[in-house]
Coordinates of C-alpha atoms in Angstrom, one line a residue:
Chain A
X10 CA 35.4 -43.4 -178.1
X11 CA 38.2 -42.6 -180.4
X12 CA 38.8 -39.2 -182.1
X13 CA 36.8 -37.0 -184.3
X14 CA 37.5 -39.1 -187.4
X15 CA 36.2 -42.2 -185.7
X16 CA 33.0 -40.4 -184.7
X17 CA 32.4 -39.1 -188.2
X18 CA 33.0 -42.6 -189.6
X19 CA 30.6 -44.1 -187.0
X20 CA 27.8 -41.7 -187.8
X21 CA 28.5 -41.6 -191.5
X22 CA 28.5 -45.4 -191.9
X23 CA 25.6 -45.6 -189.5
X24 CA 23.6 -43.2 -191.7
X25 CA 24.3 -45.3 -194.8
X26 CA 23.3 -48.5 -192.9
X27 CA 20.1 -46.8 -191.7
X28 CA 19.3 -45.7 -195.2
X29 CA 19.8 -49.2 -196.7
X30 CA 17.7 -50.7 -193.9
X31 CA 15.0 -48.1 -194.4
X32 CA 14.9 -48.7 -198.2
X33 CA 15.0 -52.5 -197.6
X34 CA 12.0 -52.2 -195.3
X35 CA 10.0 -49.8 -197.5
X36 CA 10.8 -51.2 -200.9
X37 CA 8.5 -54.2 -200.8
X38 CA 5.5 -51.9 -200.1
X39 CA 6.0 -50.1 -203.4
X40 CA 4.6 -51.8 -206.5
X41 CA 6.9 -52.2 -209.4
X42 CA 6.3 -53.9 -212.7
X43 CA 9.6 -54.3 -214.5
X44 CA 7.9 -54.9 -217.8
X45 CA 5.8 -51.8 -217.6
X46 CA 8.9 -49.8 -216.7
X47 CA 10.4 -50.4 -220.1
X48 CA 10.4 -47.3 -222.2
X49 CA 12.8 -47.3 -225.2
X50 CA 12.2 -43.6 -225.8
X51 CA 13.9 -42.9 -222.5
X52 CA 16.9 -45.3 -222.7
X53 CA 20.4 -44.6 -221.4
X54 CA 19.6 -41.1 -220.0
X55 CA 22.0 -39.5 -217.7
X56 CA 20.9 -38.2 -214.2
X57 CA 18.3 -35.6 -214.6
X58 CA 15.0 -34.2 -213.4
X59 CA 12.7 -37.0 -214.5
X60 CA 15.1 -39.8 -213.6
X61 CA 17.4 -38.8 -210.8
X62 CA 20.0 -41.4 -211.5
X63 CA 19.2 -41.8 -215.2
X64 CA 17.8 -44.8 -217.1
X65 CA 19.2 -48.1 -218.3
X66 CA 19.3 -49.7 -221.8
X67 CA 15.6 -50.5 -221.6
X68 CA 14.7 -47.0 -220.4
X69 CA 13.9 -48.1 -216.9
X70 CA 14.6 -45.7 -214.0
X71 CA 17.9 -46.6 -212.3
X72 CA 16.9 -45.1 -209.0
X73 CA 13.8 -47.2 -208.8
X74 CA 15.6 -50.4 -209.8
X75 CA 18.4 -49.6 -207.3
X76 CA 15.7 -49.3 -204.5
X77 CA 13.9 -52.5 -205.6
X78 CA 17.3 -54.2 -205.9
X79 CA 17.7 -54.1 -202.1
X80 CA 15.1 -56.8 -201.9
X81 CA 17.6 -59.2 -203.4
X82 CA 19.9 -59.1 -200.4
X83 CA 18.1 -57.4 -197.6
X84 CA 16.0 -60.2 -196.1
X85 CA 18.4 -62.9 -197.2
X86 CA 21.2 -61.0 -195.5
X87 CA 19.3 -60.7 -192.3
X88 CA 18.5 -64.4 -192.5
X89 CA 22.1 -65.4 -193.0
X90 CA 23.3 -63.1 -190.3
X91 CA 20.6 -64.6 -188.0
X92 CA 21.5 -68.2 -188.7
X93 CA 25.2 -67.6 -188.4
X94 CA 25.2 -65.7 -185.2
X95 CA 22.5 -67.7 -183.4
X96 CA 23.8 -71.1 -184.4
X97 CA 27.4 -70.0 -184.1
X98 CA 26.9 -68.6 -180.6
X99 CA 25.1 -71.7 -179.4
X100 CA 27.5 -74.2 -180.9
X101 CA 30.4 -72.1 -179.8
X102 CA 29.1 -72.1 -176.3
X103 CA 28.6 -75.9 -176.4
X104 CA 32.1 -76.4 -177.8
X105 CA 33.6 -74.2 -175.1
X106 CA 31.6 -75.6 -172.2
X107 CA 30.4 -79.1 -172.8
X108 CA 32.5 -82.2 -172.4
X109 CA 32.3 -85.7 -173.9
X110 CA 30.6 -86.7 -177.1
X111 CA 28.5 -83.6 -177.4
X112 CA 31.5 -81.5 -177.7
X113 CA 33.3 -83.9 -180.1
X114 CA 30.2 -83.9 -182.4
X115 CA 29.9 -80.1 -182.4
X116 CA 33.7 -79.6 -183.0
X117 CA 33.7 -82.2 -185.7
X118 CA 30.8 -80.5 -187.5
X119 CA 32.4 -77.0 -187.2
X120 CA 35.7 -78.3 -188.6
X121 CA 34.0 -80.0 -191.5
X122 CA 32.0 -76.9 -192.4
X123 CA 35.1 -74.7 -191.9
X124 CA 37.0 -76.6 -194.6
X125 CA 34.5 -75.7 -197.3
X126 CA 35.5 -72.8 -199.6
X127 CA 32.5 -70.5 -199.3
X128 CA 31.8 -69.0 -202.7
X129 CA 32.7 -72.2 -204.6
X130 CA 30.5 -74.3 -202.2
X131 CA 27.6 -71.9 -202.7
X132 CA 27.9 -72.2 -206.5
X133 CA 28.1 -75.9 -206.2
X134 CA 24.9 -76.0 -204.1
X135 CA 23.3 -73.8 -206.8
X136 CA 24.2 -76.2 -209.6
X137 CA 22.7 -79.1 -207.7
X138 CA 19.6 -77.5 -206.2
X139 CA 17.2 -75.0 -207.6
X140 CA 19.0 -71.8 -207.0
X141 CA 17.1 -69.1 -205.0
X142 CA 18.4 -66.2 -203.0
X143 CA 16.9 -67.8 -199.9
X144 CA 18.8 -71.0 -200.4
X145 CA 22.0 -69.0 -201.1
X146 CA 21.5 -67.0 -197.9
X147 CA 20.8 -70.1 -195.9
X148 CA 23.9 -71.8 -197.1
X149 CA 26.0 -68.6 -196.6
X150 CA 24.6 -68.5 -193.0
X151 CA 25.6 -72.1 -192.3
X152 CA 29.1 -71.5 -193.8
X153 CA 29.7 -68.7 -191.4
X154 CA 28.7 -70.7 -188.3
X155 CA 32.3 -72.1 -187.7
X156 CA 34.0 -68.7 -187.7
X157 CA 31.5 -67.3 -185.2
X158 CA 31.5 -70.5 -183.1
X159 CA 35.3 -70.4 -182.9
X160 CA 35.3 -66.9 -181.5
X161 CA 32.6 -67.6 -179.0
X162 CA 34.2 -70.9 -178.0
X163 CA 37.5 -69.1 -177.2
X164 CA 35.6 -66.5 -175.2
X165 CA 33.7 -69.2 -173.2
X166 CA 36.9 -71.1 -172.5
X167 CA 38.8 -67.9 -171.5
X168 CA 36.0 -66.8 -169.2
X169 CA 35.5 -70.2 -167.7
X170 CA 38.6 -69.7 -165.6
X171 CA 37.7 -66.2 -164.5
X172 CA 37.1 -65.8 -160.7
X173 CA 33.7 -64.2 -161.2
X174 CA 32.4 -67.0 -163.3
X175 CA 33.5 -69.4 -160.5
X176 CA 31.8 -67.1 -158.1
X177 CA 28.6 -67.2 -160.1
X178 CA 28.7 -71.0 -160.1
X179 CA 29.3 -71.1 -156.3
X180 CA 26.3 -68.7 -155.9
X181 CA 24.1 -71.2 -157.7
X182 CA 23.5 -69.3 -160.9
X183 CA 22.4 -71.8 -163.6
X184 CA 24.8 -72.8 -166.3
X185 CA 22.3 -71.7 -169.0
X186 CA 22.0 -68.3 -167.5
X187 CA 25.8 -67.9 -167.1
X188 CA 26.4 -69.0 -170.7
X189 CA 23.6 -67.1 -172.3
X190 CA 23.4 -64.0 -170.3
X191 CA 26.7 -63.5 -168.5
X192 CA 29.0 -64.7 -171.3
X193 CA 27.1 -64.5 -174.6
X194 CA 25.1 -61.4 -174.0
X195 CA 27.3 -59.3 -171.7
X196 CA 30.7 -60.4 -172.8
X197 CA 30.4 -61.5 -176.4
X198 CA 27.9 -59.0 -177.7
X199 CA 30.5 -56.9 -179.5
X200 CA 31.9 -59.9 -181.2
X201 CA 28.4 -61.0 -182.4
X202 CA 27.6 -57.5 -183.7
X203 CA 30.8 -57.5 -185.7
X204 CA 30.3 -61.0 -187.1
X205 CA 26.6 -60.3 -187.9
X206 CA 27.3 -57.2 -190.0
X207 CA 30.2 -59.1 -191.7
X208 CA 27.9 -61.9 -192.7
X209 CA 25.3 -59.4 -194.0
X210 CA 27.9 -57.7 -196.1
X211 CA 29.1 -61.1 -197.4
X212 CA 25.6 -62.0 -198.5
X213 CA 25.4 -58.7 -200.5
X214 CA 28.7 -59.6 -202.0
X215 CA 27.6 -63.2 -202.9
X216 CA 24.3 -62.0 -204.4
X217 CA 26.2 -59.4 -206.4
X218 CA 28.8 -61.9 -207.6
X219 CA 26.2 -64.5 -208.6
X220 CA 23.9 -62.1 -210.3
X221 CA 26.8 -60.6 -212.1
X222 CA 28.0 -64.0 -213.2
X223 CA 24.5 -64.6 -214.4
X224 CA 23.2 -68.2 -214.0
X225 CA 22.5 -68.5 -210.3
X226 CA 21.7 -65.0 -209.1
X227 CA 18.6 -62.8 -209.4
X228 CA 17.3 -63.0 -213.0
X229 CA 16.3 -60.1 -215.2
X230 CA 13.8 -58.5 -215.3
X231 CA 13.8 -58.6 -211.4
X232 CA 16.4 -56.0 -210.4
X233 CA 19.4 -56.7 -208.2
X234 CA 22.5 -54.6 -207.8
X235 CA 24.5 -57.4 -209.3
X236 CA 22.5 -57.8 -212.5
X237 CA 22.3 -54.1 -212.9
X238 CA 26.1 -54.0 -213.0
X239 CA 26.1 -56.9 -215.4
X240 CA 24.5 -54.7 -218.0
X241 CA 28.0 -53.3 -218.6
X242 CA 28.7 -56.4 -220.7
X243 CA 25.9 -55.7 -223.1
X244 CA 26.5 -52.0 -223.2
X245 CA 30.2 -52.1 -223.7
X246 CA 31.5 -48.6 -223.3
X247 CA 28.3 -47.1 -224.8
X248 CA 27.1 -45.6 -221.5
X249 CA 28.3 -45.8 -217.9
X250 CA 25.2 -44.4 -216.2
X251 CA 23.2 -47.6 -215.9
X252 CA 25.9 -49.5 -213.9
X253 CA 27.9 -46.8 -212.2
X254 CA 25.3 -46.1 -209.5
X255 CA 24.7 -49.8 -208.6
X256 CA 28.5 -50.4 -208.5
X257 CA 29.0 -47.5 -206.2
X258 CA 26.0 -48.7 -204.1
X259 CA 27.5 -52.1 -203.7
X260 CA 30.9 -50.8 -202.7
X261 CA 29.6 -48.2 -200.3
X262 CA 27.0 -50.5 -198.7
X263 CA 29.5 -53.3 -198.0
X264 CA 32.1 -50.9 -196.7
X265 CA 29.5 -49.1 -194.6
X266 CA 28.2 -52.3 -193.0
X267 CA 31.7 -53.6 -192.2
X268 CA 32.8 -50.2 -190.8
X269 CA 29.6 -49.7 -188.8
X270 CA 29.6 -53.2 -187.4
X271 CA 33.2 -52.7 -186.3
X272 CA 32.7 -49.2 -184.8
X273 CA 29.5 -50.2 -183.1
X274 CA 31.2 -53.2 -181.5
X275 CA 34.1 -50.9 -180.5
X276 CA 31.7 -48.5 -178.8
X277 CA 30.0 -51.4 -177.1
X278 CA 33.3 -52.7 -175.8
X279 CA 34.4 -49.2 -174.6
X280 CA 31.0 -48.6 -172.9
X281 CA 31.5 -51.7 -170.8
X282 CA 35.2 -51.4 -169.9
Chain B
X60 CA 20.4 -81.3 -134.0
X61 CA 23.1 -82.9 -135.8
X62 CA 26.2 -81.3 -137.3
X63 CA 25.8 -79.2 -140.4
X64 CA 29.0 -80.4 -142.0
X65 CA 31.2 -83.3 -141.3
X66 CA 34.2 -83.9 -143.6
X67 CA 36.0 -87.2 -143.0
X68 CA 39.3 -88.5 -144.3
X69 CA 39.4 -86.3 -147.4
X70 CA 42.1 -86.9 -149.9
X71 CA 42.9 -84.7 -152.9
X72 CA 45.6 -85.4 -155.4
X73 CA 46.9 -83.8 -158.5
X74 CA 49.0 -85.0 -161.4
X75 CA 51.9 -82.8 -161.9
X76 CA 55.0 -83.0 -164.1
X77 CA 56.8 -84.5 -161.2
X78 CA 54.2 -87.3 -160.7
X79 CA 51.2 -87.3 -158.5
X80 CA 51.1 -85.0 -155.5
X81 CA 48.8 -85.4 -152.5
X82 CA 47.8 -81.9 -151.5
X83 CA 45.1 -82.9 -149.0
X84 CA 46.0 -86.0 -147.0
X85 CA 43.3 -87.5 -144.9
X86 CA 41.7 -84.3 -143.6
X87 CA 38.8 -84.4 -141.2
X88 CA 36.8 -81.5 -139.7
X89 CA 33.3 -80.7 -138.7
X90 CA 31.1 -77.7 -138.3
X91 CA 28.2 -77.3 -135.9
X92 CA 25.2 -75.3 -136.7
X93 CA 25.7 -71.6 -136.1
X94 CA 29.4 -72.2 -135.6
X95 CA 32.4 -70.4 -137.2
X96 CA 35.3 -72.7 -137.9
X97 CA 38.6 -71.0 -138.7
X98 CA 40.9 -72.9 -141.0
X99 CA 44.4 -71.6 -140.6
X100 CA 47.5 -72.4 -142.6
X101 CA 50.0 -71.1 -145.0
X102 CA 49.7 -71.2 -148.8
X103 CA 49.8 -74.7 -150.1
X104 CA 48.7 -76.2 -146.8
X105 CA 45.6 -77.6 -148.5
X106 CA 43.1 -75.3 -146.7
X107 CA 41.5 -73.9 -149.8
X108 CA 41.3 -77.2 -151.5
X109 CA 39.7 -78.8 -148.5
X110 CA 36.9 -76.3 -148.5
X111 CA 36.5 -76.2 -152.3
X112 CA 36.0 -80.0 -152.1
X113 CA 32.9 -79.3 -149.9
X114 CA 31.4 -77.3 -152.8
X115 CA 32.7 -79.8 -155.4
X116 CA 34.7 -77.1 -157.1
X117 CA 38.1 -78.7 -157.0
X118 CA 39.5 -78.2 -160.5
X119 CA 42.4 -80.2 -162.0
X120 CA 42.9 -83.9 -162.1
X121 CA 42.3 -86.2 -160.5
X122 CA 41.2 -83.9 -157.6
X123 CA 39.1 -85.4 -154.8
X124 CA 39.8 -89.2 -154.7
X125 CA 38.7 -90.2 -151.3
X126 CA 36.6 -89.1 -148.3
X127 CA 33.2 -88.3 -147.1
X128 CA 31.4 -84.9 -147.0
X129 CA 28.3 -85.3 -144.8
X130 CA 26.0 -82.3 -145.1
X131 CA 22.8 -82.0 -143.2
X132 CA 20.2 -79.6 -144.5
X133 CA 17.8 -80.6 -141.8
X134 CA 16.7 -84.0 -143.0
X135 CA 19.7 -85.9 -141.6
X136 CA 23.2 -86.0 -142.9
X137 CA 23.8 -86.9 -146.6
X138 CA 27.2 -87.9 -147.8
X139 CA 27.8 -85.7 -150.9
X140 CA 30.6 -88.0 -151.9
X141 CA 28.6 -91.3 -151.4
X142 CA 29.1 -92.3 -155.0
X143 CA 32.8 -91.6 -155.1
X144 CA 33.6 -95.3 -155.1
X145 CA 32.0 -95.5 -158.5
X146 CA 33.9 -92.5 -159.8
X147 CA 37.4 -93.3 -158.5
X148 CA 38.8 -96.8 -159.0
X149 CA 42.2 -98.3 -158.2
X150 CA 44.3 -99.2 -161.2
X151 CA 47.6 -100.7 -160.3
X152 CA 49.0 -98.7 -157.4
X153 CA 47.1 -95.5 -158.0
X154 CA 43.6 -94.2 -158.1
X155 CA 42.0 -93.3 -161.4
X156 CA 39.1 -91.0 -161.7
X157 CA 36.3 -91.0 -164.3
X158 CA 35.8 -87.3 -165.1
X159 CA 32.3 -87.7 -166.6
X160 CA 31.1 -89.6 -163.6
X161 CA 32.6 -87.0 -161.3
X162 CA 30.8 -84.3 -163.2
X163 CA 27.6 -86.2 -162.9
X164 CA 28.2 -86.7 -159.1
X165 CA 28.8 -83.0 -158.6
X166 CA 25.8 -82.1 -160.7
X167 CA 23.5 -84.4 -158.8
X168 CA 24.6 -84.0 -155.2
X169 CA 26.4 -80.7 -154.9
X170 CA 25.0 -78.4 -157.6
X171 CA 21.5 -78.2 -156.0
X172 CA 23.1 -76.9 -152.8
X173 CA 25.1 -74.1 -154.5
X174 CA 24.0 -70.7 -153.5
X175 CA 20.9 -72.0 -151.7
X176 CA 22.4 -74.1 -148.9
X177 CA 26.1 -73.3 -149.3
X178 CA 28.0 -70.6 -151.0
X179 CA 31.4 -69.0 -151.1
X180 CA 33.1 -65.7 -151.0
X181 CA 36.6 -65.7 -152.5
X182 CA 39.6 -63.5 -152.3
X183 CA 40.1 -61.0 -155.1
X184 CA 36.7 -59.4 -154.6
X185 CA 37.1 -57.1 -157.6
X186 CA 37.6 -60.1 -159.9
X187 CA 34.8 -62.0 -158.3
X188 CA 32.2 -59.6 -159.5
X189 CA 31.0 -59.5 -163.1
X190 CA 32.7 -56.5 -164.7
X191 CA 29.8 -55.8 -167.0
X192 CA 26.9 -55.8 -164.5
X193 CA 26.0 -53.2 -161.9
X194 CA 26.4 -54.3 -158.3
X195 CA 22.7 -54.0 -157.9
X196 CA 22.0 -56.3 -160.8
X197 CA 24.3 -59.0 -159.3
X198 CA 22.7 -58.8 -155.9
X199 CA 19.3 -59.0 -157.7
X200 CA 20.3 -62.3 -159.4
X201 CA 20.6 -63.8 -156.0
X202 CA 17.5 -62.2 -154.7
X203 CA 15.6 -63.5 -157.7
X204 CA 16.7 -67.1 -156.9
X205 CA 15.8 -66.6 -153.3
X206 CA 12.5 -65.0 -153.8
X207 CA 11.2 -65.7 -157.4
X208 CA 7.9 -64.1 -156.5
X209 CA 9.3 -60.6 -156.3
X210 CA 8.8 -58.2 -159.2
X211 CA 11.5 -56.0 -160.6
X212 CA 10.9 -53.2 -158.1
X213 CA 10.7 -55.6 -155.2
X214 CA 14.0 -57.2 -156.2
X215 CA 15.7 -53.8 -156.5
X216 CA 14.4 -52.9 -153.0
X217 CA 15.7 -56.1 -151.5
X218 CA 19.1 -55.6 -153.2
X219 CA 19.4 -52.1 -151.7
X220 CA 18.4 -53.5 -148.3
X221 CA 21.2 -56.1 -148.6
X222 CA 23.7 -53.4 -149.7
X223 CA 22.7 -51.5 -146.6
X224 CA 23.1 -54.6 -144.4
X225 CA 26.7 -55.0 -145.6
X226 CA 27.2 -51.5 -144.4
X227 CA 27.6 -49.7 -147.7
X228 CA 27.6 -45.9 -147.1
X229 CA 25.4 -45.1 -150.0
X230 CA 23.5 -48.3 -151.0
X231 CA 21.5 -46.6 -153.7
X232 CA 24.6 -45.3 -155.5
X233 CA 26.4 -48.6 -155.1
X234 CA 23.4 -50.4 -156.5
X235 CA 23.9 -48.7 -159.9
X236 CA 27.8 -48.8 -159.8
X237 CA 30.1 -51.2 -161.5
X238 CA 32.9 -53.1 -159.8
X239 CA 35.6 -51.0 -161.2
X240 CA 34.0 -47.9 -159.7
X241 CA 34.3 -49.3 -156.1
X242 CA 37.2 -49.9 -153.8
X243 CA 38.3 -53.4 -153.0
X244 CA 36.6 -53.4 -149.6
X245 CA 33.3 -52.3 -151.1
X246 CA 33.6 -55.0 -153.7
X247 CA 34.0 -57.6 -151.0
X248 CA 31.0 -56.2 -149.2
X249 CA 29.0 -56.5 -152.4
X250 CA 30.2 -60.1 -152.8
X251 CA 29.0 -60.8 -149.3
X252 CA 25.7 -59.3 -150.1
X253 CA 25.4 -61.5 -153.2
X254 CA 26.3 -64.6 -151.2
X255 CA 24.0 -63.9 -148.3
X256 CA 21.0 -62.7 -150.2
X257 CA 20.0 -66.3 -150.7
X258 CA 20.3 -67.0 -147.0
X259 CA 22.6 -70.1 -147.2
X260 CA 23.2 -72.2 -144.2
X261 CA 26.9 -72.4 -144.9
X262 CA 29.2 -69.6 -146.0
X263 CA 32.7 -70.5 -147.1
X264 CA 35.0 -67.5 -146.9
X265 CA 38.3 -68.2 -148.6
X266 CA 40.8 -65.5 -147.5
X267 CA 38.2 -62.8 -148.1
X268 CA 40.5 -60.0 -146.8
X269 CA 43.6 -60.9 -148.8
X270 CA 44.7 -57.9 -150.8
X271 CA 42.7 -55.3 -148.8
X272 CA 44.2 -52.5 -146.8
X273 CA 44.7 -53.2 -143.1
X274 CA 41.8 -50.9 -141.9
X275 CA 39.5 -52.3 -144.6
X276 CA 40.4 -55.8 -143.5
X277 CA 39.4 -55.1 -140.0
X278 CA 36.0 -53.7 -141.2
X279 CA 35.3 -56.8 -143.3
X280 CA 36.1 -59.1 -140.5
X281 CA 33.9 -57.0 -138.1
X282 CA 31.1 -57.2 -140.8
X283 CA 31.4 -61.0 -140.9
X284 CA 31.1 -61.1 -137.1
X285 CA 28.0 -59.0 -137.1
X286 CA 26.3 -60.8 -139.9
X287 CA 26.9 -64.1 -138.2
X288 CA 26.0 -62.9 -134.7
X289 CA 22.5 -64.3 -134.8
X290 CA 24.0 -67.8 -135.2
X291 CA 21.6 -68.7 -138.0
X292 CA 24.4 -69.3 -140.4
X293 CA 27.7 -71.3 -140.2
X294 CA 30.9 -70.3 -141.7
X295 CA 34.2 -71.8 -142.7
X296 CA 36.7 -69.0 -142.5
X297 CA 39.9 -69.7 -144.3
X298 CA 42.9 -67.4 -143.6
X299 CA 46.6 -67.3 -143.0
X300 CA 46.0 -64.5 -140.5
X301 CA 45.8 -65.9 -137.0
X302 CA 44.4 -62.7 -135.6
X303 CA 41.4 -62.6 -137.9
X304 CA 40.7 -66.3 -137.2
X305 CA 40.9 -65.8 -133.4
X306 CA 38.6 -62.8 -133.6
X307 CA 35.9 -64.6 -135.7
X308 CA 36.0 -68.3 -135.0
X309 CA 34.6 -70.5 -132.3
X310 CA 37.1 -73.3 -133.1
X311 CA 40.1 -73.4 -135.3
X312 CA 41.9 -76.1 -137.2
X313 CA 45.5 -75.6 -138.2
X314 CA 46.6 -77.2 -141.4
X315 CA 50.1 -77.9 -142.7
X316 CA 51.3 -79.9 -145.7
X317 CA 47.8 -81.2 -146.4
X318 CA 47.1 -82.4 -142.9
X319 CA 45.2 -81.1 -139.9
X320 CA 47.9 -80.7 -137.2
X321 CA 45.6 -79.3 -134.5
X322 CA 42.0 -78.7 -133.7
X323 CA 41.3 -76.4 -130.8
X324 CA 38.4 -74.3 -129.4
X325 CA 39.4 -70.6 -129.5
X326 CA 38.3 -70.2 -125.9
X327 CA 40.7 -72.9 -124.8
X328 CA 43.5 -71.5 -126.9
X329 CA 43.0 -68.1 -125.4
X330 CA 42.8 -69.5 -121.9
X331 CA 46.0 -71.4 -122.6
X332 CA 44.4 -74.7 -121.9
X333 CA 46.4 -77.7 -123.0
X334 CA 49.5 -78.0 -125.1
X335 CA 49.8 -76.3 -128.4
X336 CA 51.2 -78.1 -131.5
X337 CA 54.7 -76.6 -132.2
X338 CA 53.4 -75.2 -135.5
X339 CA 50.4 -73.5 -133.9
X340 CA 52.8 -72.1 -131.2
X341 CA 55.1 -70.7 -133.9
X342 CA 52.1 -69.0 -135.6
X343 CA 51.0 -67.5 -132.3
X344 CA 54.6 -66.3 -131.7
X345 CA 54.9 -64.9 -135.1
X346 CA 51.8 -62.8 -134.5
X347 CA 53.2 -61.7 -131.2
X348 CA 50.4 -63.4 -129.3
X349 CA 51.0 -65.3 -126.1
X350 CA 48.2 -66.9 -124.2
X351 CA 49.2 -68.3 -120.8
X352 CA 47.1 -70.5 -118.7
X353 CA 45.8 -68.7 -115.7
X354 CA 47.9 -69.7 -112.8

């Protein structure tokens, strides 16, 4: 493990990630009616006793909406990370190990997907199909398959010529076990952790971007961090309180996920070397 | 009982920048049950390739292009390369190999034997072990394949037994160690435990002592001798060290430039029976060994 600074960064980002995950898990259990929350008597309050993070232009509690806003990206982010890492690892292993038409097919698919510009493609899909955050997350997951598959493929190819993999083969260990356990789980785990947290952060970014842009994201009155920030357009410079906390939350969460993924992967790498 | 292994007229070729090179040129040798055959030769003599061919692990192209590998698990000899005629076809003046068909041949005839009936111990023991798994976990992988009925504790127990059988000083500690925490000699002992835990009939040891200290080499060679003393296993022992080969083997073949130049029983060699091939004689002389026929 690196120095003190890295330790602080690891535990600090880890705490934020844990907090976001905890909120993401607990939030659906809490009932929230956006319509009932409207209270024009209380609008645009600064942080205070009744409303810790203040209220927005409709007098709704920002802290509550911030918490409920995690639902817009939490499960979709997990889904996208799951799709991307699982399919990416599997296809990468096939591309690195298989020969013949199977490999050609997989490599062709990966190259095709890899040429698509991510954000533009997601917007395109939204204009054609009925946009939902699940769809967006699914598409984002698929779009990240090639980058993960490429990393895994290189790993499989590099390890394929290692003496100990040859020894495993000579000892009769099955190909599936060598690929899934010895290579993907033992060797490529740090890579997968890094990629999974990256994809999760990306989904939060996409959700925010789309909700901010308006048409394809989460629609008011359902809260999302993106559409909370979007209020800045209606408010002009009248009050910063309604959007400053969601904006900070977005930046901090994305940064924390990327940092934590990276540092966790680093720890994993060092633990095994 | 028939022979365990009979390799006949094996030819291995590789395409290089300077055209096609024949690295194994019509090699034949056989191995009786319970026998140790030493394969002696310098680097590039084709000794490693000849034995990797038995496992079907010759990489590179075209690789094995001709020959028979008769292996008898007990139900009569099977030619592992029986379908080679469909894999390698003459085109013009050279042999062309269909890689996919070769892979299928290996998968069908050789793969089922790996680990169970035949296995290998390579040089570079440290690199032959998975750096991310404990030694115990690796022995247990073999134990699991050999005895699927054992539970976790049973496997661990067997693994420790095997580590003790390869004469590890502290088998329990080694069980939970990683390769980088062990010396080269201990890594090679661990490799031998992984290989033997499935009780294969044929063990191929490819220069297993290369890169180890002299005293450690002697220990590893002695370990092989002890593990094979009950004659239930056979071994191909590849080395460029004539002393090791003479100590371990019942018979030796001497290879040079891809050909077998001499096959001789170690007892005959030591007794000075018959004429030695000049190359064998030079190897003996280089090792300062002289065996004279009793007058």
